[in-house]
Coordinates of C-alpha atoms in Angstrom, one line a residue:
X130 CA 79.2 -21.4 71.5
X131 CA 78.1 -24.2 68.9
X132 CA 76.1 -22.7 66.2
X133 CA 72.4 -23.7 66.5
X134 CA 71.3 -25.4 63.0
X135 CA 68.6 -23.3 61.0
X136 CA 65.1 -24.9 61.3
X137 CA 63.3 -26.4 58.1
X138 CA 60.6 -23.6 57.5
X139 CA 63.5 -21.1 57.8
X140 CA 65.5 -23.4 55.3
X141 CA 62.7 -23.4 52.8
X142 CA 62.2 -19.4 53.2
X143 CA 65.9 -19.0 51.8
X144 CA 65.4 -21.4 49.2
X145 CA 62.4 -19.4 47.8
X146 CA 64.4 -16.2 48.2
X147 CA 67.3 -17.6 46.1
X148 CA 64.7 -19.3 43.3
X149 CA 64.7 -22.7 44.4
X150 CA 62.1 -25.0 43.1
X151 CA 62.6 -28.0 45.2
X152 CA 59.0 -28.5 45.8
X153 CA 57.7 -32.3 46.4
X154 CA 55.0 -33.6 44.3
X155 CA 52.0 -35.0 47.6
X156 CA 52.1 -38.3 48.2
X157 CA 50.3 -40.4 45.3
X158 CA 50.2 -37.8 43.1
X159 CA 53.3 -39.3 41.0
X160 CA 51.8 -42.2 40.6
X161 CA 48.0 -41.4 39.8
X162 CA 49.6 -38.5 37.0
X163 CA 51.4 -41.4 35.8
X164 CA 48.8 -43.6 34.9
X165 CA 46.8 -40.7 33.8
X166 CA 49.1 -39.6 31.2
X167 CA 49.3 -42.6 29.4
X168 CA 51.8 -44.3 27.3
X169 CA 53.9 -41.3 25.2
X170 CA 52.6 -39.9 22.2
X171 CA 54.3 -41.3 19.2
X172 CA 55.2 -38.8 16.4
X173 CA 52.9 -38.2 13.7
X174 CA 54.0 -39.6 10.4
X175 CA 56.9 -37.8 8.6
X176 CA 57.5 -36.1 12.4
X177 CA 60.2 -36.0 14.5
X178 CA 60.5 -37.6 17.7
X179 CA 61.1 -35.0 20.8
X180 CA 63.9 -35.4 23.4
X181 CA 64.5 -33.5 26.0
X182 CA 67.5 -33.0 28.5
X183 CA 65.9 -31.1 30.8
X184 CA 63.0 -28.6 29.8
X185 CA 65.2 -26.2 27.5
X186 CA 62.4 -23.5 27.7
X187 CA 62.1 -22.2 31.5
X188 CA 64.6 -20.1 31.0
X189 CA 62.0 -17.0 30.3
X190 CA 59.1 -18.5 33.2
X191 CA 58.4 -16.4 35.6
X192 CA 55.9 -18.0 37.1
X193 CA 56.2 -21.3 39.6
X194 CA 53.3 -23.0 41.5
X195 CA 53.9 -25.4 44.0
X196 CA 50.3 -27.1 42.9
X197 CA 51.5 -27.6 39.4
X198 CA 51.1 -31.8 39.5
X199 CA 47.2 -31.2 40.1
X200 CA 46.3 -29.4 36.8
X201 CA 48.0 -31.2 34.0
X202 CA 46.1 -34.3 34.1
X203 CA 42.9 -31.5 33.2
X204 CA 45.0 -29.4 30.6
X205 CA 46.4 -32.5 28.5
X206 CA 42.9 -34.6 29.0
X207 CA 41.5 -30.7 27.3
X208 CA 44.0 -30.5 24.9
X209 CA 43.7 -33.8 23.5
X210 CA 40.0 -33.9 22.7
X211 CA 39.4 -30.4 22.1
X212 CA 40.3 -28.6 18.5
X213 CA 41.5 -24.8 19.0
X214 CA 42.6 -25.6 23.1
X215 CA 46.3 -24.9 21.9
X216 CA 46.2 -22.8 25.4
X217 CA 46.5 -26.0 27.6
X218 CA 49.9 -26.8 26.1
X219 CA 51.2 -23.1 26.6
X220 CA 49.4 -24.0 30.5
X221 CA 51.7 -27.3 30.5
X222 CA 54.8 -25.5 29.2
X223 CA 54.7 -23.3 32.3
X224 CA 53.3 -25.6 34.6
X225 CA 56.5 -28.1 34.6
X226 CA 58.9 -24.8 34.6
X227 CA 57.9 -24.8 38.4
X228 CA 59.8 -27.9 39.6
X229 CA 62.2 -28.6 35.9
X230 CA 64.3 -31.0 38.1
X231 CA 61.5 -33.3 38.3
X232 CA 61.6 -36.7 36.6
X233 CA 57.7 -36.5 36.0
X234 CA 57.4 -32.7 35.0
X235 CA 60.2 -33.7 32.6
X236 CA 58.2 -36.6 31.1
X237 CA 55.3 -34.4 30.9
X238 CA 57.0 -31.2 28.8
X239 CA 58.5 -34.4 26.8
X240 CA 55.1 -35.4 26.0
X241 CA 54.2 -31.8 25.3
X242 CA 56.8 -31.2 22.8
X243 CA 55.5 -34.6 20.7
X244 CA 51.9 -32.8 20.7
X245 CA 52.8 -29.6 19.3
X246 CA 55.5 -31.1 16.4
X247 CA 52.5 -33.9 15.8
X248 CA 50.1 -30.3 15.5
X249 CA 52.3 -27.9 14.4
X250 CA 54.6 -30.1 11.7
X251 CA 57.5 -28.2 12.7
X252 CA 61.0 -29.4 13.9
X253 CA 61.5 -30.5 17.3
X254 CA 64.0 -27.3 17.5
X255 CA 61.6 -24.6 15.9
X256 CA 58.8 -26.5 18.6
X257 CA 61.0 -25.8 21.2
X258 CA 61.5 -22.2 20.5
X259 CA 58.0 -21.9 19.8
X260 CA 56.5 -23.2 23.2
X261 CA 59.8 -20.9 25.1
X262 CA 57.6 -18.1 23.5
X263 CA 54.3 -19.4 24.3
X264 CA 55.4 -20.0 27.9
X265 CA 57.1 -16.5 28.9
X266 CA 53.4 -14.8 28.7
X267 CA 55.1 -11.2 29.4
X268 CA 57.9 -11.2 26.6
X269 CA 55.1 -13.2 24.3
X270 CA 52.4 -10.4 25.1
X271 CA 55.1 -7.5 24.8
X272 CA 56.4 -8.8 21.4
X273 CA 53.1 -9.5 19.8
X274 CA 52.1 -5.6 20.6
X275 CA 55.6 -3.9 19.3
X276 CA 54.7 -5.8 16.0
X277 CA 51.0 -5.5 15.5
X278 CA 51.5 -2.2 16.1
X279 CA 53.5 -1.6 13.7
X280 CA 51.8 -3.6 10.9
X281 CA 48.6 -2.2 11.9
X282 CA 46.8 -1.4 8.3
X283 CA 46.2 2.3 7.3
X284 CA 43.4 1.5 5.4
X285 CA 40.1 -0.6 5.7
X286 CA 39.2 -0.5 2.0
X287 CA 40.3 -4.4 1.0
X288 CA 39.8 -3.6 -2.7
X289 CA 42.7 -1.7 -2.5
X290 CA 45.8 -3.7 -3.2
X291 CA 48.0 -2.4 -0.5
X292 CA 45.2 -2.7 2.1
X293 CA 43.9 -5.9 0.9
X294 CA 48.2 -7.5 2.0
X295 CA 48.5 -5.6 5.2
X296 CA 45.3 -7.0 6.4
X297 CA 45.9 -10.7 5.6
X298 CA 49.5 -10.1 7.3
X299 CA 47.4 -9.0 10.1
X300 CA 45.3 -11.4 10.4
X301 CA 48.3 -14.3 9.7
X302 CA 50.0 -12.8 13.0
X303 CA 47.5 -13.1 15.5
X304 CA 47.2 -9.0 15.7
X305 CA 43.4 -8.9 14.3
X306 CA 42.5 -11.8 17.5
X307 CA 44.7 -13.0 20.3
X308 CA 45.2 -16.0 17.8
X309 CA 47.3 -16.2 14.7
X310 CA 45.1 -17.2 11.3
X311 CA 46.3 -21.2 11.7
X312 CA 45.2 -21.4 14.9
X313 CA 42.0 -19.3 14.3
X314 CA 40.3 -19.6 10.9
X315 CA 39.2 -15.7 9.6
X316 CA 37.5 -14.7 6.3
X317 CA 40.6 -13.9 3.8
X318 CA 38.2 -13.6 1.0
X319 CA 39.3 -10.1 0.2
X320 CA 42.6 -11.4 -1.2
X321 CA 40.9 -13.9 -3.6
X322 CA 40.9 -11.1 -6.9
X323 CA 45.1 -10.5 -5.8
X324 CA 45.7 -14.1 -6.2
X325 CA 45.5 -14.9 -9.9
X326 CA 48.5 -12.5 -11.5
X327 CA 48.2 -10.1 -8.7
X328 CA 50.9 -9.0 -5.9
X329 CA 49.6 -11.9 -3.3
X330 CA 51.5 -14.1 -5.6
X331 CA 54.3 -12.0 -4.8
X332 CA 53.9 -11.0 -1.1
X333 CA 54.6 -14.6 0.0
X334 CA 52.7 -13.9 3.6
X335 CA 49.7 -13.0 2.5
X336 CA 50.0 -16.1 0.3
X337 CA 50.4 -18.3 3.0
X338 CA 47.6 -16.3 4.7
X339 CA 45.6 -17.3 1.7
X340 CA 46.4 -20.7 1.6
X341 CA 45.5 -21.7 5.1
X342 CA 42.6 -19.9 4.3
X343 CA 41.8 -22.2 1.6
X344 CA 42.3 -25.3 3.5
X345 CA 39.8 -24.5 6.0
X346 CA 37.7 -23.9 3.7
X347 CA 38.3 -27.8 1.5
X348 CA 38.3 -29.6 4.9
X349 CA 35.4 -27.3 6.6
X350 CA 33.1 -29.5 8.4
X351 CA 29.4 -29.6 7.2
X352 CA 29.9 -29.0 3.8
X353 CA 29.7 -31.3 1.3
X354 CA 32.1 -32.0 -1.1
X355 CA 34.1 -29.1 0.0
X356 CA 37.6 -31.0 -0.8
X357 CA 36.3 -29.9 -4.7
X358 CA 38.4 -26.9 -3.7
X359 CA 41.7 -28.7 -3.8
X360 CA 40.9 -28.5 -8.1
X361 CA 42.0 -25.4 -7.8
X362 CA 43.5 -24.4 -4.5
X363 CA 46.2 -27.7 -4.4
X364 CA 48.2 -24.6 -7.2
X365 CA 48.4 -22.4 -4.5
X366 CA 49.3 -25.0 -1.6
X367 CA 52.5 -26.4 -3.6
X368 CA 53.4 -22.9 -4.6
X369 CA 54.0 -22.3 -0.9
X370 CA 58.2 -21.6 -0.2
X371 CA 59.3 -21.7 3.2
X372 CA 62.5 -19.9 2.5
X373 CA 60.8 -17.5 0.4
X374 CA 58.0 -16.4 3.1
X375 CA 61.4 -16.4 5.8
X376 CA 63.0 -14.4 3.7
X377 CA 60.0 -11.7 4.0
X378 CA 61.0 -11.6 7.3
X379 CA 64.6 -9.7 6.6
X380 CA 62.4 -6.4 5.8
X381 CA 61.2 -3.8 8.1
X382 CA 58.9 -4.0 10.5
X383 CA 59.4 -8.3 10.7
X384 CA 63.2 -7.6 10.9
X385 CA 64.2 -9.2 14.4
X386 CA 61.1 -10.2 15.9
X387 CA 61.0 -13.4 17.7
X388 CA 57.3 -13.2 17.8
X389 CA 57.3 -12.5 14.2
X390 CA 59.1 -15.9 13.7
X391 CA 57.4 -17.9 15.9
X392 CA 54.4 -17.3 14.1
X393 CA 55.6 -17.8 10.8
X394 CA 57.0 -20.7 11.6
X395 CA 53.9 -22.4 12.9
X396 CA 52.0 -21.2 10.1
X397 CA 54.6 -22.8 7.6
X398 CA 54.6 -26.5 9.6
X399 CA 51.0 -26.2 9.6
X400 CA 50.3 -26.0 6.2
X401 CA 52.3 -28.7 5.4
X402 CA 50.6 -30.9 7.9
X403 CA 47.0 -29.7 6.1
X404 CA 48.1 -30.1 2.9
X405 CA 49.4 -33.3 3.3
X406 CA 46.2 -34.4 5.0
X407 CA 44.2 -33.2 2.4
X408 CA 46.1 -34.6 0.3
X409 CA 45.3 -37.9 1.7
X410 CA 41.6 -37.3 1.2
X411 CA 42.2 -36.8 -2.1
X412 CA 43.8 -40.2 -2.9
X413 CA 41.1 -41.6 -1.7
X414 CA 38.3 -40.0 -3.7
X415 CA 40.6 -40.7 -6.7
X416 CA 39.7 -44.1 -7.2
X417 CA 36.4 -42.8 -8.5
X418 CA 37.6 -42.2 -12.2
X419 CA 34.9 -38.7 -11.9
X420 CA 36.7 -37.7 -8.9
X421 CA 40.2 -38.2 -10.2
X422 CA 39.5 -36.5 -13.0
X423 CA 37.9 -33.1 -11.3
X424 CA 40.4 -33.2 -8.4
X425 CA 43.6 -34.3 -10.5
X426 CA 43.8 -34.8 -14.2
X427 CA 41.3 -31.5 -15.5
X428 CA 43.2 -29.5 -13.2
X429 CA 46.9 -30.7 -14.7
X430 CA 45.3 -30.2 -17.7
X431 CA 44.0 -27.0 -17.1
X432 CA 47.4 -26.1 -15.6
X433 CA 49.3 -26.8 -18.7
X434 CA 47.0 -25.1 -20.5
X435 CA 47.3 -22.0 -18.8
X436 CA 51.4 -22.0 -19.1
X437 CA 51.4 -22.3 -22.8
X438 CA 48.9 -19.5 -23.1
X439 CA 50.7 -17.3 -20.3
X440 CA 53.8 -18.2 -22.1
X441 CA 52.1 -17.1 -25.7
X442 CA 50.5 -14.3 -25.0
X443 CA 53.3 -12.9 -22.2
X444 CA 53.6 -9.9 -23.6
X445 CA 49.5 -9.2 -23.6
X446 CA 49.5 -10.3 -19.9
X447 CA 52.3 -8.0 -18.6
X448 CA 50.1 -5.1 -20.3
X449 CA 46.8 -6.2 -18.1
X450 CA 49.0 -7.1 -15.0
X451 CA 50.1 -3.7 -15.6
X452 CA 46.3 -1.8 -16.2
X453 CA 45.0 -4.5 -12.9
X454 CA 47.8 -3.1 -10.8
X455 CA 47.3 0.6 -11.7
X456 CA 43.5 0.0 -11.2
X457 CA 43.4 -1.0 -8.1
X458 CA 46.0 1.3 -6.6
X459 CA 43.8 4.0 -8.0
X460 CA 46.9 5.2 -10.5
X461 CA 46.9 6.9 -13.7
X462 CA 45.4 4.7 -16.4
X463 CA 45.1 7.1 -18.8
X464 CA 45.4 5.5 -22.3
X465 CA 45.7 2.2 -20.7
X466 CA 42.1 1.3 -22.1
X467 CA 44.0 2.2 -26.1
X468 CA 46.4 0.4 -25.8
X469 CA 44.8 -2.9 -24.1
X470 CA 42.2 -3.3 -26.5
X471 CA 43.9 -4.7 -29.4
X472 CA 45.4 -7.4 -27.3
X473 CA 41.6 -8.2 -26.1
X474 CA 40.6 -8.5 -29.8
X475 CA 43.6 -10.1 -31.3
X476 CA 42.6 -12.8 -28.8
X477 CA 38.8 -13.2 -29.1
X478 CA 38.7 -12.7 -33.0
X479 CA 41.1 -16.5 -32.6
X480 CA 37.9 -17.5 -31.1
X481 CA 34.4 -19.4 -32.5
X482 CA 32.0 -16.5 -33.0
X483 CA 28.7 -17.4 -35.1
X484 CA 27.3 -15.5 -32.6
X485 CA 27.8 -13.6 -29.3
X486 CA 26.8 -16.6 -26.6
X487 CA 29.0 -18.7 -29.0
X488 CA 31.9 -16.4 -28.2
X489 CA 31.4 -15.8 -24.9
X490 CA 31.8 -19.8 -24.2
X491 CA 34.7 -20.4 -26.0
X492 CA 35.8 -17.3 -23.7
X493 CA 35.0 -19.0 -20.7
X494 CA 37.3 -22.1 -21.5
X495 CA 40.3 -20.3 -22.1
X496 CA 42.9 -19.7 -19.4
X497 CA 43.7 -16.3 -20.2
X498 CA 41.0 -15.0 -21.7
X499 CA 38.5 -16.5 -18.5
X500 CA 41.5 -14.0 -16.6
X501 CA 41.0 -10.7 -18.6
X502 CA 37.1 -11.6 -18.6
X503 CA 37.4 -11.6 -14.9
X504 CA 38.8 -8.7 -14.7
X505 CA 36.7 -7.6 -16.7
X506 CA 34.2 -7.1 -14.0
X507 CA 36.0 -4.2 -12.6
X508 CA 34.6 -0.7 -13.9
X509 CA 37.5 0.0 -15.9
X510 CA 37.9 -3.1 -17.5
X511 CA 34.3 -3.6 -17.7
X512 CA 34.2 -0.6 -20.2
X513 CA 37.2 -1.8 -22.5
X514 CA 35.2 -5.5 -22.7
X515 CA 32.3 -3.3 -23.7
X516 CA 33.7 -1.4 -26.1
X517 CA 36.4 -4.6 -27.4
X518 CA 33.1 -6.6 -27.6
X519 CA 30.9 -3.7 -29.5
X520 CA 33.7 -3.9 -32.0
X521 CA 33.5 -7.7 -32.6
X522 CA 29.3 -7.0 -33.1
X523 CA 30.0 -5.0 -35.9
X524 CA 31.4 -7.8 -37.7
X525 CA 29.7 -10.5 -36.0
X526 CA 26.7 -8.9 -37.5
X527 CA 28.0 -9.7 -41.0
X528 CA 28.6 -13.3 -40.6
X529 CA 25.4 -13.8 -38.2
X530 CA 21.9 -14.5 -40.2
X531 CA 19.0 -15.6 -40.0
X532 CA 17.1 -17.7 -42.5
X533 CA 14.4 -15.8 -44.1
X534 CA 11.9 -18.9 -43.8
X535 CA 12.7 -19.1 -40.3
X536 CA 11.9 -15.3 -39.5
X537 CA 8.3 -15.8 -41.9
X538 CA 7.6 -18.7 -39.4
X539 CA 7.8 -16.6 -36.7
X540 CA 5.8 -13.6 -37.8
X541 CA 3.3 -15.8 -39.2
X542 CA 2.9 -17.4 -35.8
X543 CA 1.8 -13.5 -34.5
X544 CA 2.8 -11.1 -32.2
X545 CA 1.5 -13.1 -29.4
X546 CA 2.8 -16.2 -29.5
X547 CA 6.2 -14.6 -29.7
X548 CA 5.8 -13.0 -26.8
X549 CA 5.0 -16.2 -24.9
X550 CA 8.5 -16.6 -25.3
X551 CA 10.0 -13.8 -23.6
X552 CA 8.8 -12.4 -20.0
X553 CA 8.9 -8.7 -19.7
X554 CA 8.5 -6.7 -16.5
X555 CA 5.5 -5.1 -15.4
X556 CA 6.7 -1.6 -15.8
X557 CA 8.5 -0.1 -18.3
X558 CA 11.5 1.8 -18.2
X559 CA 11.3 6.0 -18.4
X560 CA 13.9 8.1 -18.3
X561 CA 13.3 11.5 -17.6
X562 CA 9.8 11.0 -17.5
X563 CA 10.0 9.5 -21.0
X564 CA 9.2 6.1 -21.9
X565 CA 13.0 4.1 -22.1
X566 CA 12.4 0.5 -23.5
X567 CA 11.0 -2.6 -22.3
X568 CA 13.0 -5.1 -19.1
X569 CA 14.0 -8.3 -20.2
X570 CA 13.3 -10.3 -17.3
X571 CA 13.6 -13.6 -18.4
X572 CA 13.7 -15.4 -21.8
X573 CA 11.7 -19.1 -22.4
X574 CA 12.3 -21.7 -24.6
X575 CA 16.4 -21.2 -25.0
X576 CA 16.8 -23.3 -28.1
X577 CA 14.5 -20.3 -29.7
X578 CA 16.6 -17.8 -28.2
X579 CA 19.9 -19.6 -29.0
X580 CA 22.8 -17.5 -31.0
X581 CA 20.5 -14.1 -29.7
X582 CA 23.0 -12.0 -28.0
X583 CA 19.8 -10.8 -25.3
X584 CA 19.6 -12.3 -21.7
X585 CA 17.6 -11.1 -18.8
X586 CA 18.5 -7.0 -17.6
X587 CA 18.5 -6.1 -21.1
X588 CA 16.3 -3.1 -21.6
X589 CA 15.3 -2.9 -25.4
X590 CA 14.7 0.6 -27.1
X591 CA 13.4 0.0 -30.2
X592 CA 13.5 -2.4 -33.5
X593 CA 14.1 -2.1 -36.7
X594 CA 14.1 1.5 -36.2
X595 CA 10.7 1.2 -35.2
X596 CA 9.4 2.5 -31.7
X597 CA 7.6 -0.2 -29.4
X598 CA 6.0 2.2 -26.5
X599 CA 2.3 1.3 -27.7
X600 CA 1.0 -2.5 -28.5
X601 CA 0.5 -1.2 -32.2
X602 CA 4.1 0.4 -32.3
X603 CA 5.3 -3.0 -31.4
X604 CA 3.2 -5.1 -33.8
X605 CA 4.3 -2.3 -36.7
X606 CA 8.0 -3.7 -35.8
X607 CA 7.0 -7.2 -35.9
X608 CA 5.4 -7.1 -39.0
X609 CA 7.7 -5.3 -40.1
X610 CA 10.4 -8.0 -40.4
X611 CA 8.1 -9.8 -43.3
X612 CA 10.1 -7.4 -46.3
X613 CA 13.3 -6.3 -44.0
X614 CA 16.5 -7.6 -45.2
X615 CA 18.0 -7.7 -41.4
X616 CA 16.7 -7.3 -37.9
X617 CA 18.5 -4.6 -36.0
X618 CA 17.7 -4.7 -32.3
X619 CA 18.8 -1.8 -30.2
X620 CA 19.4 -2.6 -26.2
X621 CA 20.8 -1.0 -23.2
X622 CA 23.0 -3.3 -21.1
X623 CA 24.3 -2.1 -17.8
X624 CA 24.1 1.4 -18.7
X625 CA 25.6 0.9 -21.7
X626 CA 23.9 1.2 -25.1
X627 CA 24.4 -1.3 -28.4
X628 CA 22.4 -2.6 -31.1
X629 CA 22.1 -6.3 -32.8
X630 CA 22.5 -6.5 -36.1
X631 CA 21.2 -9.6 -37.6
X632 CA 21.4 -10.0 -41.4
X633 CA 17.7 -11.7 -43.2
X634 CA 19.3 -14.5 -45.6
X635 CA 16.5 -15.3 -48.3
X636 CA 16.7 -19.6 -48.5
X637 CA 13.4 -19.6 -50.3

């Protein structure tokens, strides 16, 4: 009996059972995906050019549709003019896996490969590895939950050090969102007081984390003159190691995941490819000599700067990296505060000081005193500026005076017209139930008030020793200054109570 030969739905059926995707693009569909696609996507500059032998990433694709050829035309045309549509390349990737053989779907994964190096800045192999991940949606989905599971922060207070790190690693590997940081700009604000001498320098992913933060934020759209940024961020952007943030990968929990890598890895190319663009930007402002010098030469300047004072005063800055780390961490920072303030007045004393605004300005322009200052603003450190600064009044007070034909000017003008000078709020302060001092809320006339160590807040007490609760109490104080030999102003600032002393320099 002569075998019968097996029909062609019954050879297709055993083809399907045994993974075969010999499935034939319709008639005309070749030619109109053709001509939709284009010519090929060249690389981007500095960017390697993709070739493929085959599509090296089906290996891990499940999934096969014999109607792939009708929805790439949609998902490249929405890719292309669409910012944060990464999707419709991770679409393609699987889309072609259903008939690899195909000249076309090979043309087409070519074509996807050039856009995500041209995106991503990364090497055509890393690409590749990347959109293998991207495509294999079970082993992608499967990896990214073992991970963010174990990375998952165990605390929500950011001002904590430890917190503040395991939340920008969160948020850098897409665990916060379905979409890693690069891909999805998130607030990383909370990392901003770890960056200058704190651990972020150190933990090179929340670093990164921070850095792609920071571009976003010098190429946001809407803002102007948001690329003033780079001044300071363009530190942080070249600090950036790729072998150093691989490296963090070695350690527990990031040891061995794929997913880990992948992400990394885009994150890395992706920075380059924003810095370099910003980068770009910048050249071009720089032929404005004001723009050159805010975006490039103050900052080198400021930069070496900082290095020779960092490099001077090393052994002061170790002792406040110390006291910020054990701060934050809630540690023990018991006779911390002792032994930092002589390095805070060894520093300032170096300083102009004819008066307190006087020394707070020359503060202000150096690198590592503007650093302690901001510090400063921590509770801690806020008291041992306080009590650094209450020392420096004492003598302050001794070189500080005021001109004794100056002060019979003023007196002479009255009561009243000084007070034009100087708004005061509408209630006064009690404490207890007891009348406290007067508000400052606002001072007029600033070359009058300038070398006075008062600014708005200030809640004065009393003067001269004199009480000022009643109008004739205050005028009592005024007049008073007509036969003193110094003016001695006591203030509460923040809580925190100090007194003026202003010596009366007869010039008669």
């Amino acid at each position: 009996m002569t075998p019968r030969r097996p029909t062609s739905w019954l050879l297709a059926f055993c083809a399907l059972l045994v993974g075969s995707t010999a499935w034939a693009l319709p008639p005309g569909y070749r030619e109109g995906i053709e001509h939709d696609i284009g010519p090929p996507t060249p690389p981007a500059q500095g960017r390697e050019r993709a070739q493929l032998r085959g599509i090296p990433w089906c290996g891990g694709v499940r999934e096969r549709d014999k109607d792939w050829g009708g929805l790439v035309i949609d998902d490249l045309q929405q890719y292309r003019q669409n910012r944060h549509s990464q999707f419709r390349l991770f679409h393609l990737a699987r889309a072609v896996c259903s008939e690899p053989e195909e000249p076309l779907a090979q043309r087409i994964a070519t074509e996807v490969l050039q856009l995500w190096i041209n995106e991503t800045g990364m090497t055509a192999r890393d690409a590749v590895d990347s959109l293998a991940l991207h495509a294999d949606k079970d082993t992608f989905q499967a990896e990214r939950t073992a991970l963010c599971d174990a990375i998952q922060p165990k605390g929500d207070d950011t001002r904590k050090e430890r917190n503040a790190l395991a939340a920008a690693r969160f948020l850098l590997l897409g665990c916060k969102r379905e979409d890693p940081l690069w891909m999805f700009p998130d607030e990383v604000e909370h990392l901003g007081p770890f960056i200058d001498r704190g651990s972020a320098a150190r933990d090179d992913l929340a670093h990164l984390a921070w850095v792609l933060h920071r571009q976003f934020k010098d190429l946001e759209e809407g803002v102007d003159d948001a690329l003033i940024g780079y001044a300071i961020d363009q530190f942080d952007f070249h600090a950036v190691s790729a072998d150093a943030v691989l490296h963090q990968l070695d350690a527990a929990p990031l040891r061995g995941s794929r997913y880990a890598r992948v992400m990394v890895l885009e994150s890395l190319g992706h920075a380059q490819v924003m810095t370099a663009k910003i980068e770009a930007l910048v050249a071009k402002r720089a032929s404005d000599p004001e723009w050159k010098e805010m975006l490039i030469t103050a900052p080198d300047r400021g930069s070496a700067a900082w290095n020779a004072a960092a490099e001077r005063d090393k052994a002061a800055l170790a002792r406040s990296d110390e006291f910020d780390r054990k701060l934050r961490e809630g540690g023990d920072i018991h006779g911390c505060q002792a032994a930092l303030r002589p390095d805070f007045l060894a520093m300032w004393k170096k300083f102009k000081h004819e008066d307190i605004p006087t020394l707070e300005a020359a503060m202000s322009d150096h690198p590592l005193a503007g650093l302690l200052a901001k510090r400063g603003q921590l509770e801690e450190a806020e008291k041992l500026m306080l009590a650094a600064r209450d020392e420096l009044e004492k003598s302050l007070g001794k070189d500080s005076a005021d001109a004794r034909s100056a002060v019979d000017a003023v007196v002479s003008e009255g009561l009243g017209m000084f007070l034009r000078r100087v708004d005061i709020d509408d209630q006064p302060v009690f404490v207890g139930g007891k009348f406290h001092g007067f508000r400052i809320a606002g001072l007029r006339d600033p070359q009058f008030w300038n070398g006075v160590d008062l600014k708005p807040g200030d809640v004065v007490t009393s003067v001269n020793g004199f009480p000022i609760e009643h109008p004739e109490q205050a005028q009592t104080a005024f007049e008073s200054l007509e036969v003193a030999s110094e003016l001695r102003v006591v203030v509460e600032r923040e809580g925190h109570p100090r007194e003026l002393v202003y010596p009366i320099v007869d010039d008669r």
